[in-house]
Structures are given as structure tokens and as C-alpha cells.
Coordinates of C-alpha atoms in Angstrom, one line a residue:
Chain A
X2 CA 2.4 2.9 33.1
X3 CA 0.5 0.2 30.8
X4 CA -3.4 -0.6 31.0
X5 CA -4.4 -3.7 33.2
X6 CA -4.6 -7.1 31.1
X7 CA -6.3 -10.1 31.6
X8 CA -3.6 -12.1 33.5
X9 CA -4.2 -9.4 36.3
X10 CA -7.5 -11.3 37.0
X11 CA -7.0 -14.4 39.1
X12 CA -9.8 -16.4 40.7
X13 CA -8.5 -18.5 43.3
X14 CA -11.1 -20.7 45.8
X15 CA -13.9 -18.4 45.9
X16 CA -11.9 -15.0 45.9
X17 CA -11.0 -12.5 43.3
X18 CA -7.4 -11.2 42.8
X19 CA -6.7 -7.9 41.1
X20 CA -3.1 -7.1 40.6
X21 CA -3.5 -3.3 40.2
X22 CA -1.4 -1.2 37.9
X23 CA 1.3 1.2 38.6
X24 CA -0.5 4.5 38.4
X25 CA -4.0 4.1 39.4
X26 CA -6.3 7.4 38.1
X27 CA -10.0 8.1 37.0
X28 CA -8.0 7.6 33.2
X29 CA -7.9 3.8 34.0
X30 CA -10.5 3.3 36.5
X31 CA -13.3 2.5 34.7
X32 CA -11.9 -0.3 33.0
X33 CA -10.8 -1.9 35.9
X34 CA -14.7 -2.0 37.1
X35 CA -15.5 -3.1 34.3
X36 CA -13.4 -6.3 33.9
X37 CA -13.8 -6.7 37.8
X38 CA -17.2 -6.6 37.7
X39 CA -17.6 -9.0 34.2
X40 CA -15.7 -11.8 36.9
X41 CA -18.1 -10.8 40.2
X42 CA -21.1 -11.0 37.8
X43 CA -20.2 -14.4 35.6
X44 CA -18.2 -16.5 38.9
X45 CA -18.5 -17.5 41.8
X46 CA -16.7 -14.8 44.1
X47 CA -17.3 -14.0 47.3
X48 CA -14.4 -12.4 48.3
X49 CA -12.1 -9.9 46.7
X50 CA -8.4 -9.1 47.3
X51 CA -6.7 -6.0 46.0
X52 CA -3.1 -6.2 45.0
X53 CA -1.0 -3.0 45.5
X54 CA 2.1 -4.2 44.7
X55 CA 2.6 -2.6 41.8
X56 CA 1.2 0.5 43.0
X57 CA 3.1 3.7 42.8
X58 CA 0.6 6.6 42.4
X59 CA -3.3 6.4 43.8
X60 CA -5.8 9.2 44.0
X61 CA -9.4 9.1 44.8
X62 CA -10.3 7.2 41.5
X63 CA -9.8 3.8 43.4
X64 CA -11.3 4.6 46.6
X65 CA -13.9 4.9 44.0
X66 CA -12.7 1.2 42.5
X67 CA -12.7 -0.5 46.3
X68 CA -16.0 1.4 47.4
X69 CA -17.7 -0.2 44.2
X70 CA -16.5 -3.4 44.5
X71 CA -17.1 -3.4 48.1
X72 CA -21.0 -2.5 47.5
X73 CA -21.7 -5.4 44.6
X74 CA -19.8 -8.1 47.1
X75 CA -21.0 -6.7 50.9
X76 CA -24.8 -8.0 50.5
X77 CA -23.4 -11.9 49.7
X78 CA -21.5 -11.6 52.7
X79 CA -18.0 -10.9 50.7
X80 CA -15.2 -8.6 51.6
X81 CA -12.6 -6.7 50.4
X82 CA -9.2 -7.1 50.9
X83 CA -5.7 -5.6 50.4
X84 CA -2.7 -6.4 50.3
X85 CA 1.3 -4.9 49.8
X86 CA 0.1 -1.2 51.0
X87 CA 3.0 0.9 50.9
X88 CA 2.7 3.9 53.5
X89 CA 1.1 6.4 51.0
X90 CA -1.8 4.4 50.2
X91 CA -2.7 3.6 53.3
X92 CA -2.7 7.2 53.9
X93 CA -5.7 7.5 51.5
X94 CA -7.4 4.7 53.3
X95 CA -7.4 6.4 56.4
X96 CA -8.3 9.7 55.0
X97 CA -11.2 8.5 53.2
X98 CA -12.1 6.2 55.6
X99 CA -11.8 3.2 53.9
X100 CA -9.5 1.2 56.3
X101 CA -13.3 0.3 57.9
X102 CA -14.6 -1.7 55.0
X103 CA -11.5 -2.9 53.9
X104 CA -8.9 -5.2 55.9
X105 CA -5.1 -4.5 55.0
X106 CA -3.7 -8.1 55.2
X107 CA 0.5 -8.2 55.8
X108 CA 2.2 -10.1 53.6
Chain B
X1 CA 13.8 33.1 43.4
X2 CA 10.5 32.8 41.8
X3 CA 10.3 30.3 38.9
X4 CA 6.9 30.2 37.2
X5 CA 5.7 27.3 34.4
X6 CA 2.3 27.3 32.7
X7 CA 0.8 24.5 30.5
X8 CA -2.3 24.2 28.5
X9 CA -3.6 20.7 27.4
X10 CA -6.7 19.3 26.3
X11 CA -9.5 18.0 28.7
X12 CA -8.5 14.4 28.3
X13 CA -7.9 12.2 31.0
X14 CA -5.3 10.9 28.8
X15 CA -3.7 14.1 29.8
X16 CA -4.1 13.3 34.0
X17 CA -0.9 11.4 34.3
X18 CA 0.9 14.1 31.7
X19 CA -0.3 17.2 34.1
X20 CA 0.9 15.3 37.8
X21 CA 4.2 14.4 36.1
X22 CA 4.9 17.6 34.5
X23 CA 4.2 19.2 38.5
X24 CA 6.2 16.4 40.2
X25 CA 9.3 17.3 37.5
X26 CA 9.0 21.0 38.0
X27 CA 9.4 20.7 41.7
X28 CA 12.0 17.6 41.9
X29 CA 15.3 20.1 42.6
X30 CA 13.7 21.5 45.7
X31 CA 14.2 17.3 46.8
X32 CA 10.7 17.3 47.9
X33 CA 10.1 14.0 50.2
X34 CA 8.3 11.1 49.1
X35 CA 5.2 12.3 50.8
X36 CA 5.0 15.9 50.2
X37 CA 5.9 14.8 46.6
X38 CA 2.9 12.1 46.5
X39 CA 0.2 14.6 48.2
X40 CA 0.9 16.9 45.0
X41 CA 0.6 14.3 42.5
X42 CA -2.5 13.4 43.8
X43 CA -4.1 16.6 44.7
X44 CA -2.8 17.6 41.1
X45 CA -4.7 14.5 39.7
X46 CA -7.8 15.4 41.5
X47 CA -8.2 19.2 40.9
X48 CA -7.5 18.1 36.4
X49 CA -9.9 14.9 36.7
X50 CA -12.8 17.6 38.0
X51 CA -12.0 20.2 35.5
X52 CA -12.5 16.9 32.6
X53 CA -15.2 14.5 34.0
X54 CA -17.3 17.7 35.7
X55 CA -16.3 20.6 33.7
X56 CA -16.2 19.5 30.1
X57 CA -17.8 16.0 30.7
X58 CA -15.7 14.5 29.2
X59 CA -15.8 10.6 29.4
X60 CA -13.4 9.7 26.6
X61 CA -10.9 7.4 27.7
X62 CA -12.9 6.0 30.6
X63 CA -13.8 2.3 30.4
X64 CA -12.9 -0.4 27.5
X65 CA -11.1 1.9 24.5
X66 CA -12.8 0.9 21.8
X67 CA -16.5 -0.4 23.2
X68 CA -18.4 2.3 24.5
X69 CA -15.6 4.4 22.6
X70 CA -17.6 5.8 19.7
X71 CA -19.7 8.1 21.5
X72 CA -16.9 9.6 23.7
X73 CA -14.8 10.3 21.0
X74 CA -16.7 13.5 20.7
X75 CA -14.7 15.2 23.2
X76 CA -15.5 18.8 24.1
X77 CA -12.9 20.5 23.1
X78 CA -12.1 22.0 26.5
X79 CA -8.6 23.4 27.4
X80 CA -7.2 22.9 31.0
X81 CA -4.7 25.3 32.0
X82 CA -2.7 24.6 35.3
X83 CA 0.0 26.8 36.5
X84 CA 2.4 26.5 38.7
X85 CA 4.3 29.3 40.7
X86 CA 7.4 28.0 43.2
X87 CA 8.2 31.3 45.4
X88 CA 11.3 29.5 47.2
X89 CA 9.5 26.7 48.3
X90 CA 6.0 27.2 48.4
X91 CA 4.1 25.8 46.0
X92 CA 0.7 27.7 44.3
X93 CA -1.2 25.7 41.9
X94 CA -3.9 26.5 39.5
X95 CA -5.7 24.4 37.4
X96 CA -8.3 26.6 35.6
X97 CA -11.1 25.6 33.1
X98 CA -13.8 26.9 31.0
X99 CA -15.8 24.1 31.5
X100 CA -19.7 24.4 33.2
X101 CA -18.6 26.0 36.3
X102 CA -20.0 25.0 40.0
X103 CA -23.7 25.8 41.1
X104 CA -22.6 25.2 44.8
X105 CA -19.0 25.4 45.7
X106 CA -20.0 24.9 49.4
X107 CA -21.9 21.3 48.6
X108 CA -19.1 20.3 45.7
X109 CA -16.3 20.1 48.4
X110 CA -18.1 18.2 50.7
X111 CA -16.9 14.4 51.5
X112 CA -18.6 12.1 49.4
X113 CA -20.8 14.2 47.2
X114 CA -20.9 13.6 43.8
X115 CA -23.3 14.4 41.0
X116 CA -22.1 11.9 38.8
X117 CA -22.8 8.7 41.1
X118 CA -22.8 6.4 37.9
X119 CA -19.0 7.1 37.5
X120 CA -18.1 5.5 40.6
X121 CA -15.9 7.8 42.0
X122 CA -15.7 8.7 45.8
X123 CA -16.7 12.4 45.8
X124 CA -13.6 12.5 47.7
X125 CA -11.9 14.9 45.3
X126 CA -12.3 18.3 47.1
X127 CA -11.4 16.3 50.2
X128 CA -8.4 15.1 49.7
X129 CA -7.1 18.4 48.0
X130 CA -7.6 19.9 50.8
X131 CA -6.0 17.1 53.0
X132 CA -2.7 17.2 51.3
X133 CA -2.3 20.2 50.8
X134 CA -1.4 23.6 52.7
X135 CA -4.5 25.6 51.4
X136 CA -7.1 24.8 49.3
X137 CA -9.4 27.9 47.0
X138 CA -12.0 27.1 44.8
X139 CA -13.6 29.7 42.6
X140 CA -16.7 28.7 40.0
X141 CA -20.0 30.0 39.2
X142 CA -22.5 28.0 36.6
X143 CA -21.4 28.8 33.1
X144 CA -17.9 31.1 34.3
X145 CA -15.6 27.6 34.8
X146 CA -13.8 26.6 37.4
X147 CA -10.5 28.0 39.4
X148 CA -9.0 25.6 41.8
X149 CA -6.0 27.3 44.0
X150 CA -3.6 24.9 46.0
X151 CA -0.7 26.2 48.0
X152 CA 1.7 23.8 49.5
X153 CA 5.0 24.4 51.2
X154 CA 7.4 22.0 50.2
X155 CA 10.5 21.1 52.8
X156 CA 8.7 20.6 56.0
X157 CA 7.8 17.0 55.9
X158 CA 11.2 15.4 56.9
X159 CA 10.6 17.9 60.0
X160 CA 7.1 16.9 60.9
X161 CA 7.7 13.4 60.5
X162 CA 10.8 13.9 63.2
X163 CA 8.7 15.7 65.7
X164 CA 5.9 12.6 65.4

């Protein structure tokens, strides 16, 4: 499984990359707001790109994790973004209706 | 044939992954598909998540280990108990707790509520127990705990996804 590190943050141009873990649950969540939120408060990021590469287990926790972000970012004009969505995930988008705030890119 | 497994583990959401993976194991012979087998995972992680964060509020865990640890290492010693019952190939679930119960069962399962906004969850926890799987119960009163029933048959995906 392992907890999310450091080198999972990028910041590239204005836009903030989070390489997501393999098993994303409420157990991890809240430290991935937190470190996402230390970069969105202390840099300039407008933008903010979810990596589900990784990605092999999702439940509600990070609708919760987009839906936050997506909130702090939406007022300065930012969006959210996400990319390598395997067919499951994008399952829970649609369910919770998150496939309106956030655009799937294919990579 | 009926095959039956119960567990008992401590209301820690260092336990969440245990409980999903210990369902997900108990059902692999039935060669569940990749969906059917992710919908239970997750409605598995849902239903144990509540009976922690809402039942025992228990935090502990959640956020940096170690800065805002000291105070949530006073876990309430909660139990969780989820059982699992395969008759053939349907699936029942129960994850039980003794935790504070529900006031309103009715307002808990709709999308989007939550009475712990500060968590940032979704509220989306009843919601998407009840989307993946087959049948969805949920029994609490304030004070009594809480008894979450799921029933899922486990086989038909591969059939449905031909028909679409």
C-alpha cells in the first residue's frame, strides 16, 4: 500500500500534481488534504491534476479529497483535473457526480 | 453450500484496508469479476469507515501520524464486527457496531449529508453502498449502534456487461 511521500507533490507552471497512492480510503485521506492543501496555500497554483495511475482501490474518501480541493481552487478560477482513470474509478465519478467539476484528461 | 466467516477488529481505520481484503479473499474462488469484486471492496470500506469515524469517532490515524496524533491516540475502544455469509453466490454482509447509533436513518443515507463536514468526506457513503450493491439495510437507533446489511449476488456481471 504505502503512505504518500513528498515526491508525490509536483508543481509544474502553475498546476499541482498529486500522484495518488494505490489504495485510496478515509485511513489515508486526510493526509493527502493536508499536504495538498500546505502546497495550494504556500504556491502559486491554480490548477490541480490528479494522478490515478497508481490507483487500484477508491471509495468515497476521495470524492471527498477532489470535492475539497476542488472548493479551495474553484473561487481563483482553478480546476481540477484527472488523469489515467481506469474504468472503476470513473465509475465513482459518474455515480457521485463528480465527472461535472472535474475533467478526465486521456493520456 | 453455505460458508460463513466472522471477524472482530478494533475501530481503527488502520483496520479499513484489513476488513475489504479479508471480504475480497473470502469471495475470490467464486472468480468474482473485476467489478463485482471492486463494488464490494468499496461498499465494504464504506459501511467499516461509518461504523469508526461516526460510530466510535474515532479519528486516530486520520491526517499526519504523529502531529495532531496525541489526542487521537485515545481511541474508543470500539469493536467492529462484519460477517460475511456466501449462500452459493450471494453475498450478505454485516458490519455491526456498538458505536452511537443513528438519530435519522432516513437523513443519514441521503447523498451528500454529512454531520461531520470538517472531515471532508462526501456524505456519499450510504450512496454508494447502495449503488454497488444488490440490497442495502440499515438498522440504528441513538445509543443501540449501528447494523449495516448488504446483499450482493456475485456471477452476474460478465452477463450484464454482455447484454450492454
Amino acid at each position: 500500500m504505502g503512505q504518500i511521500a513528498a515526491e508525490d507533490f509536483q508543481i509544474i507552471d502553475n498546476c499541482l500534481l498529486i500522484q495518488l497512492p494505490e489504495e485510496i480510503d478515509h485511513h489515508g485521506a486526510g493526509f493527502i488534504c493536508e499536504c495538498a492543501d500546505r502546497y495550494l496555500v504556500r504556491k502559486e497554483v491554480r490548477d490541480v491534476v490528479f494522478d490515478f495511475g497508481r490507483t487500484r482501490f477508491m471509495d468515497s474518501s476521495g470524492i471527498g479529497i477532489i470535492m475539497g480541493r476542488y472548493r479551495k481552487i474553484s473561487c481563483f478560477g482553478g480546476k481540477v483535473y484527472a488523469i489515467h482513470v481506469d474504468r472503476q474509478i470513473e465509475r465513482i465519478f459518474r455515480l457521485s457526480g463528480l465527472n461535472k467539476i472535474v475533467e478526465v484528461l486521456e493520456s | 453450500m453455505k460458508n460463513e466467516m466472522e471477524i472482530i477488529f478494533d475501530a481503527l481505520s488502520d483496520n479499513e484496508g484489513f476488513a475489504r481484503v479479508a471480504v475480497a479473499a473470502f469471495i475470490t474462488h467464486l472468480n468474482p469479476t473485476v467489478e463485482e469484486m471492486a463494488d464490494i471492496k468499496t461498499a465494504v470500506s464504506e459501511a467499516v469507515t461509518n461504523s469508526i469515524i461516526h460510530g466510535y469517532g474515532n479519528l486516530r490515524g486520520y491526517g499526519r501520524p504523529g502531529e495532531k496524533g496525541e489526542e487521537c491516540d485515545e481511541a474508543n475502544p470500539g469493536k467492529v464486527r462484519l460477517r460475511c455469509v456466501l449462500d452459493k453466490n450471494i453475498l450478505h454482509i454485516e458490519v455491526i457496531d456498538q458505536g452511537k447509533g443513528i438519530e435519522d436513518v432516513e437523513k443519514a443515507m441521503e447523498p451528500l449529508y454529512t454531520t461531520r463536514p470538517e472531515l471532508e468526506r462526501s456524505g456519499m457513503g450510504f450512496a454508494f453502498m447502495e449503488a454497488f450493491m444488490d440490497d442495502l439495510e440499515v438498522e440504528s437507533a441513538p445509543g443501540q449502534g449501528t447494523k449495516v446489511r448488504m446483499i450482493k449476488k456475485i456471477g452476474v456481471g460478465g452477463w450484464i456487461e454482455h447484454q450492454c
